[in-house]
Amino acid sequence: MSAPYRVGIVGCGAISRNHLEAFAAIPEATVVAVCDVDPGRARETAERWRIPHAFGSVGELLAAGVDLVSVCTPHPTHEAVVLAAAAAGAHVLCEKPIAIDLASAERMVAACDTAGVRLGVLFQRRFWPAAQRLRAAVDDGTLGRPILGHASVLLHREPEYYSAAAWRGTWATDGGGVLMTQAIHYLDLLQWLMGDVVEVHGYLGTFTHAIEVEDTAAAVLRFASGAMATLSATTAAAPSLGVSIRITGETGATAELTEFPEGTDGRVTILARGRTIDSEPAHPAGIDPDVDLATINGQLIPHHTTQIRDFVEALGAGREPAVTGHDATAALTILLAVYESSRTGRPVRLAQPAATPEGAS
Ligand SMILES: NC(=O)c1ccc[n+]([C@@H]2O[C@H](COP(=O)([O-])OP(=O)(O)OC[C@H]3O[C@@H](n4cnc5c(N)ncnc54)[C@H](O)[C@@H]3O)[C@@H](O)[C@H]2O)c1
């Protein structure tokens, strides 16, 4: 095997653990440096994970010589890190959402294209075995062309979730609420399963959390195929009922994926006329739905690992990763259209198709 890719991780907060665990499981890559604007946090992380270098800035991390940068900082800071990494010739794996505005996302994609480096964005829920089964039911004709979709995202966040991190809950530093941070995963699944979105109508509300961004949202999506879907999302549910994604196809068959409690592997039910293809209980009895954030993030580690492994394999194979900067920009486009529609009270037509045809396989 050639020398492993030298990886630098930028941002040593909650989600960095998923990246550290993933790279620890991938022999073709080794984390050689971490950095955080809080240098003490970078040092602690480096000590705990036996990483040679800890820095207080991205510039120092890049100067140490890395082939691949994982971006685990708050959303509005992604762009500066991605642009610096691309300029230094490093491939980039960026946490979702790619950015909080489209111009920023487009600059990130363009910078990576110009530098000839790969850009991948974490949408690890595409890699759930359950999500793959749903996608297979679309691809193998069980559902036929999707005609109707629904994503129900009924989550719980304690008030401290927003108050403990200064960047959460404001338009300037978080870019949005439940849509930007949680429901974007499920918007991405809808576009991955149902195709390009061409029109969006949406509403936002802030009901129970002391934040300026939305804690609740509802939207109707129209797809290029003519299909339609609804999305409802909140962080105000108590307890959380988790997530349900349901797709009905033109054969009449329906596939449902349920994530309960939040963060656990999805369960699937697929019903076609005359047969049950899959049937797993959506909300098994006796399970406590109240899971804390560290547990939720921890349960996502296997799927982060699968996506990060795909990214490393893509570098070796000279191909695009399963989830590209274009895919992530498409999901952001849909989400920002919900915000615009809520502001104007009108449906928003998307200028460009909001999804690329390829996806995780
Ligand atoms: N894929 C997922 O399921 C998932 C789950 C959780 C979080 N995330 C994403 O990961 C990102 C980080 O979230 P988090 O929960 O880990 O946040 P966090 O607040 O726990 O950690 C962010 C860290 O970044 C550091 N930081 C801030 N600006 C920096 C900069 N310019 N350079 C270096 N370090 C900087 C902070 O000091 C902090 O340690 C967000 O974009 C979030 O949406 C993704």
GROMACS .gro file of C-alpha atoms in nm, residues 4-264:
model
  261
    4PRO     CA    1  -0.156   0.674   0.390
    5TYR     CA    2  -0.320   1.009   0.318
    6ARG     CA    3  -0.213   1.265   0.579
    7VAL     CA    4  -0.533   1.405   0.732
    8GLY     CA    5  -0.586   1.729   0.921
    9ILE     CA    6  -0.905   1.786   1.123
   10VAL     CA    7  -1.022   2.145   1.167
   11GLY     CA    8  -1.257   2.202   1.464
   12CYS     CA    9  -1.234   1.974   1.769
   13GLY     CA   10  -1.595   1.997   1.893
   14ALA     CA   11  -1.875   1.740   1.912
   15ILE     CA   12  -1.872   1.596   1.560
   16SER     CA   13  -1.492   1.575   1.529
   17ARG     CA   14  -1.511   1.249   1.728
   18ASN     CA   15  -1.701   1.087   1.438
   19HIS     CA   16  -1.423   1.187   1.198
   20LEU     CA   17  -1.150   1.071   1.438
   21GLU     CA   18  -1.321   0.732   1.489
   22ALA     CA   19  -1.375   0.698   1.114
   23PHE     CA   20  -1.015   0.769   1.018
   24ALA     CA   21  -0.896   0.534   1.295
   25ALA     CA   22  -1.084   0.258   1.111
   26ILE     CA   23  -0.940   0.343   0.765
   27PRO     CA   24  -0.582   0.223   0.714
   28GLU     CA   25  -0.535   0.432   0.396
   29ALA     CA   26  -0.555   0.757   0.599
   30THR     CA   27  -0.388   0.882   0.916
   31VAL     CA   28  -0.478   1.192   1.115
   32VAL     CA   29  -0.152   1.383   1.159
   33ALA     CA   30  -0.283   1.718   1.288
   34VAL     CA   31  -0.585   1.882   1.448
   35CYS     CA   32  -0.661   2.249   1.496
   36ASP     CA   33  -0.916   2.459   1.681
   37VAL     CA   34  -0.948   2.831   1.749
   38ASP     CA   35  -0.946   2.711   2.110
   39PRO     CA   36  -0.586   2.579   2.120
   40GLY     CA   37  -0.645   2.400   2.452
   41ARG     CA   38  -0.921   2.195   2.290
   42ALA     CA   39  -0.689   2.109   1.999
   43ARG     CA   40  -0.416   2.000   2.243
   44GLU     CA   41  -0.655   1.784   2.449
   45THR     CA   42  -0.784   1.617   2.131
   46ALA     CA   43  -0.432   1.551   2.004
   47GLU     CA   44  -0.330   1.400   2.338
   48ARG     CA   45  -0.639   1.180   2.366
   49TRP     CA   46  -0.606   1.047   2.010
   50ARG     CA   47  -0.221   1.039   2.001
   51ILE     CA   48  -0.203   1.282   1.708
   52PRO     CA   49   0.140   1.436   1.649
   53HIS     CA   50   0.037   1.801   1.594
   54ALA     CA   51  -0.214   2.042   1.753
   55PHE     CA   52  -0.254   2.393   1.614
   56GLY     CA   53  -0.459   2.706   1.683
   57SER     CA   54  -0.510   2.798   1.317
   58VAL     CA   55  -0.586   2.641   0.981
   59GLY     CA   56  -0.277   2.809   0.830
   60GLU     CA   57  -0.045   2.625   1.070
   61LEU     CA   58  -0.224   2.294   1.006
   62LEU     CA   59  -0.189   2.333   0.629
   63ALA     CA   60   0.177   2.433   0.661
   64ALA     CA   61   0.239   2.100   0.839
   65GLY     CA   62   0.157   1.929   0.506
   66VAL     CA   63  -0.175   1.744   0.480
   67ASP     CA   64  -0.340   1.572   0.182
   68LEU     CA   65  -0.696   1.582   0.315
   69VAL     CA   66  -0.876   1.823   0.548
   70SER     CA   67  -1.191   1.737   0.746
   71VAL     CA   68  -1.392   2.050   0.823
   72CYS     CA   69  -1.577   2.017   1.157
   73THR     CA   70  -1.636   2.384   1.240
   74PRO     CA   71  -1.966   2.580   1.263
   75HIS     CA   72  -2.138   2.620   0.924
   76PRO     CA   73  -2.052   2.984   0.836
   77THR     CA   74  -1.681   2.913   0.893
   78HIS     CA   75  -1.672   2.621   0.645
   79GLU     CA   76  -1.597   2.841   0.345
   80ALA     CA   77  -1.277   2.999   0.478
   81VAL     CA   78  -1.139   2.658   0.576
   82VAL     CA   79  -1.235   2.494   0.244
   83LEU     CA   80  -1.085   2.779   0.038
   84ALA     CA   81  -0.759   2.769   0.236
   85ALA     CA   82  -0.738   2.389   0.208
   86ALA     CA   83  -0.806   2.395  -0.169
   87ALA     CA   84  -0.544   2.668  -0.219
   88ALA     CA   85  -0.295   2.444  -0.037
   89GLY     CA   86  -0.383   2.153  -0.269
   90ALA     CA   87  -0.561   1.944  -0.003
   91HIS     CA   88  -0.878   1.743  -0.070
   92VAL     CA   89  -1.170   1.847   0.149
   93LEU     CA   90  -1.437   1.662   0.341
   94CYS     CA   91  -1.677   1.919   0.484
   95GLU     CA   92  -1.951   1.875   0.742
   96LYS     CA   93  -2.310   1.961   0.645
   97PRO     CA   94  -2.455   2.208   0.569
   98ILE     CA   95  -2.190   2.301   0.312
   99ALA     CA   96  -2.258   2.671   0.386
  100ILE     CA   97  -2.544   2.896   0.491
  101ASP     CA   98  -2.575   3.085   0.161
  102LEU     CA   99  -2.554   2.977  -0.201
  103ALA     CA  100  -2.280   3.217  -0.310
  104SER     CA  101  -2.055   3.073  -0.042
  105ALA     CA  102  -2.132   2.712  -0.144
  106GLU     CA  103  -2.063   2.797  -0.508
  107ARG     CA  104  -1.728   2.957  -0.422
  108MET     CA  105  -1.631   2.643  -0.231
  109VAL     CA  106  -1.721   2.413  -0.522
  110ALA     CA  107  -1.542   2.642  -0.771
  111ALA     CA  108  -1.228   2.670  -0.555
  112CYS     CA  109  -1.199   2.290  -0.529
  113ASP     CA  110  -1.262   2.247  -0.905
  114THR     CA  111  -0.998   2.510  -0.988
  115ALA     CA  112  -0.744   2.357  -0.750
  116GLY     CA  113  -0.816   2.006  -0.886
  117VAL     CA  114  -0.900   1.870  -0.540
  118ARG     CA  115  -1.206   1.663  -0.443
  119LEU     CA  116  -1.483   1.809  -0.227
  120GLY     CA  117  -1.714   1.577  -0.034
  121VAL     CA  118  -1.987   1.683   0.208
  122LEU     CA  119  -2.117   1.468   0.495
  123PHE     CA  120  -2.469   1.338   0.441
  124GLN     CA  121  -2.397   1.011   0.616
  125ARG     CA  122  -2.762   0.909   0.640
  126ARG     CA  123  -2.748   0.812   0.271
  127PHE     CA  124  -2.522   0.531   0.385
  128TRP     CA  125  -2.763   0.370   0.629
  129PRO     CA  126  -2.838   0.018   0.509
  130ALA     CA  127  -3.205   0.120   0.548
  131ALA     CA  128  -3.164   0.422   0.318
  132GLN     CA  129  -2.982   0.203   0.067
  133ARG     CA  130  -3.275  -0.043   0.074
  134LEU     CA  131  -3.515   0.243   0.003
  135ARG     CA  132  -3.298   0.359  -0.283
  136ALA     CA  133  -3.282   0.002  -0.418
  137ALA     CA  134  -3.664  -0.015  -0.411
  138VAL     CA  135  -3.666   0.293  -0.637
  139ASP     CA  136  -3.384   0.169  -0.863
  140ASP     CA  137  -3.509  -0.191  -0.905
  141GLY     CA  138  -3.859  -0.087  -1.008
  142THR     CA  139  -4.039  -0.205  -0.691
  143LEU     CA  140  -4.175   0.146  -0.639
  144GLY     CA  141  -4.148   0.260  -0.998
  145ARG     CA  142  -4.116   0.633  -1.046
  146PRO     CA  143  -4.170   0.805  -0.707
  147ILE     CA  144  -4.490   1.011  -0.709
  148LEU     CA  145  -4.539   1.116  -0.347
  149GLY     CA  146  -4.294   1.163  -0.060
  150HIS     CA  147  -4.306   1.273   0.300
  151ALA     CA  148  -4.041   1.353   0.559
  152SER     CA  149  -4.155   1.396   0.918
  153VAL     CA  150  -3.874   1.520   1.145
  154LEU     CA  151  -4.004   1.540   1.502
  155LEU     CA  152  -3.701   1.604   1.719
  156HIS     CA  153  -3.630   1.728   2.068
  157ARG     CA  154  -3.360   1.973   2.171
  158GLU     CA  155  -3.319   2.105   2.524
  159PRO     CA  156  -3.297   2.487   2.561
  160GLU     CA  157  -2.928   2.439   2.654
  161TYR     CA  158  -2.860   2.300   2.307
  162TYR     CA  159  -2.905   2.654   2.176
  163SER     CA  160  -2.772   2.847   2.477
  164ALA     CA  161  -2.453   2.644   2.540
  165ALA     CA  162  -2.287   2.715   2.201
  166ALA     CA  163  -2.284   3.086   2.117
  167TRP     CA  164  -2.309   3.017   1.741
  168ARG     CA  165  -2.638   2.825   1.759
  169GLY     CA  166  -2.979   2.982   1.704
  170THR     CA  167  -2.894   3.305   1.517
  171TRP     CA  168  -2.929   3.383   1.146
  172ALA     CA  169  -2.573   3.520   1.128
  173THR     CA  170  -2.387   3.237   1.296
  174ASP     CA  171  -2.614   2.933   1.247
  175GLY     CA  172  -2.783   3.040   0.922
  176GLY     CA  173  -3.114   2.886   1.026
  177GLY     CA  174  -3.270   2.646   1.275
  178VAL     CA  175  -3.416   2.299   1.244
  179LEU     CA  176  -3.402   2.308   0.862
  180MET     CA  177  -3.039   2.420   0.838
  181THR     CA  178  -2.898   2.192   1.106
  182GLN     CA  179  -3.122   1.885   1.132
  183ALA     CA  180  -3.374   1.857   0.846
  184ILE     CA  181  -3.116   1.919   0.572
  185HIS     CA  182  -3.023   1.550   0.606
  186TYR     CA  183  -3.378   1.451   0.515
  187LEU     CA  184  -3.413   1.709   0.236
  188ASP     CA  185  -3.102   1.547   0.095
  189LEU     CA  186  -3.260   1.200   0.124
  190LEU     CA  187  -3.575   1.326  -0.054
  191GLN     CA  188  -3.372   1.468  -0.344
  192TRP     CA  189  -3.156   1.155  -0.357
  193LEU     CA  190  -3.463   0.932  -0.373
  194MET     CA  191  -3.697   1.149  -0.581
  195GLY     CA  192  -3.472   1.362  -0.805
  196ASP     CA  193  -3.449   1.731  -0.895
  197VAL     CA  194  -3.666   1.978  -0.706
  198VAL     CA  195  -3.811   2.258  -0.919
  199GLU     CA  196  -4.053   2.442  -0.686
  200VAL     CA  197  -4.084   2.496  -0.312
  201HIS     CA  198  -4.347   2.650  -0.086
  202GLY     CA  199  -4.272   2.676   0.285
  203TYR     CA  200  -4.352   2.818   0.625
  204LEU     CA  201  -4.137   2.876   0.934
  205GLY     CA  202  -4.224   2.931   1.299
  206THR     CA  203  -4.043   2.974   1.629
  207PHE     CA  204  -4.266   2.840   1.903
  208THR     CA  205  -4.086   2.698   2.204
  209HIS     CA  206  -3.716   2.785   2.184
  210ALA     CA  207  -3.571   3.130   2.268
  211ILE     CA  208  -3.393   3.160   1.932
  212GLU     CA  209  -3.429   3.397   1.637
  213VAL     CA  210  -3.423   3.116   1.376
  214GLU     CA  211  -3.701   2.863   1.314
  215ASP     CA  212  -3.762   2.573   1.553
  216THR     CA  213  -4.044   2.447   1.326
  217ALA     CA  214  -4.094   2.435   0.949
  218ALA     CA  215  -4.332   2.290   0.691
  219ALA     CA  216  -4.279   2.275   0.316
  220VAL     CA  217  -4.420   2.136  -0.007
  221LEU     CA  218  -4.169   2.033  -0.274
  222ARG     CA  219  -4.243   1.982  -0.643
  223PHE     CA  220  -4.000   1.766  -0.841
  224ALA     CA  221  -3.896   1.791  -1.207
  225SER     CA  222  -4.068   1.453  -1.261
  226GLY     CA  223  -4.399   1.605  -1.147
  227ALA     CA  224  -4.380   1.417  -0.814
  228MET     CA  225  -4.443   1.606  -0.492
  229ALA     CA  226  -4.341   1.576  -0.128
  230THR     CA  227  -4.415   1.736   0.204
  231LEU     CA  228  -4.169   1.802   0.484
  232SER     CA  229  -4.248   1.887   0.844
  233ALA     CA  230  -3.971   1.946   1.095
  234THR     CA  231  -3.933   2.066   1.451
  235THR     CA  232  -3.693   2.059   1.744
  236ALA     CA  233  -3.987   2.134   1.976
  237ALA     CA  234  -4.123   1.779   2.011
  238ALA     CA  235  -4.101   1.632   2.361
  239PRO     CA  236  -4.020   1.354   2.355
  240SER     CA  237  -3.878   1.313   2.008
  241LEU     CA  238  -4.069   1.082   1.775
  242GLY     CA  239  -3.766   1.065   1.545
  243VAL     CA  240  -3.790   1.074   1.169
  244SER     CA  241  -4.003   0.905   0.909
  245ILE     CA  242  -3.943   0.919   0.533
  246ARG     CA  243  -4.215   0.772   0.316
  247ILE     CA  244  -4.210   0.733  -0.062
  248THR     CA  245  -4.496   0.603  -0.275
  249GLY     CA  246  -4.418   0.507  -0.634
  250GLU     CA  247  -4.629   0.474  -0.947
  251THR     CA  248  -4.655   0.095  -0.895
  252GLY     CA  249  -4.854   0.179  -0.583
  253ALA     CA  250  -4.586   0.037  -0.354
  254THR     CA  251  -4.478   0.244  -0.054
  255ALA     CA  252  -4.146   0.239   0.130
  256GLU     CA  253  -4.103   0.388   0.474
  257LEU     CA  254  -3.783   0.450   0.665
  258THR     CA  255  -3.807   0.528   1.036
  259GLU     CA  256  -3.527   0.667   1.253
  260PHE     CA  257  -3.631   0.614   1.613
  261PRO     CA  258  -3.482   0.717   1.846
  262GLU     CA  259  -3.293   0.990   1.658
  263GLY     CA  260  -2.950   0.876   1.547
  264THR     CA  261  -3.021   0.502   1.544
   0.00000   0.00000   0.00000
